[in-house]
C-alpha angles and dihedrals in degrees: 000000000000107000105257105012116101102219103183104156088099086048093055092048099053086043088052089048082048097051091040084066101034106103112266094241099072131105092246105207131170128190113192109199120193137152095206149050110282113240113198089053088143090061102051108082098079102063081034096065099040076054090057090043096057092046097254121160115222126216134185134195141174125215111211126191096201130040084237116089108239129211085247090043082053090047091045092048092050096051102045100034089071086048085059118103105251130298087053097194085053088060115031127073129187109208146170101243084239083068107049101089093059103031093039107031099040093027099057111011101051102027 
């Protein structure tokens, strides 16, 4: 961990190794949260691919502290919105952290 970089590429591999031995008959859903831009984006594709494999949907979401978007709300935005299952705009979200229990919790993970 670097204070204030957002590093997510081992994340995505030991969620890849746990879905591998989730049963198959499970809905497999990931939500990556940051509040910031990722920084390791050329060596996810990778994990990303083993997730799509094994049929998991991938969701993203920021976490902004103001209702402004900010230039690192943008960045954030432009790096985990690629690293979302298609299509992107189905499985990303951009909310005040205020928000994120209502728009989160009940927008994604009770549809």
């Amino acid at each position: 961990y670097i204070q204030g970089s957002t590093f997510i590429a081992t994340g995505l591999n030991w969620a890849g190794t746990m879905f591998q031995f989730s049963p198959s008959t499970r809905e497999r859903v990931l939500i990556i949260v940051t509040d910031g831009a990722i920084k390791d984006t050329a060596s996810l594709a990778p994990a990303k691919a083993v997730l799509t494999a094994e049929g998991v949907k991938i969701f993203g979401v920021v976490l902004r502290k103001a209702a402004v978007h900010t230039k690192l709300d943008i960045d954030a935005e432009a790096t985990l919105k690629p690293i979302t299952s298609d299509p992107h705009d189905d499985h990303f979200m951009n909310v005040l952290i205020d928000e994120m229990p209502e728009q989160v919790l009940n927008g994604i993970c009770d549809p």
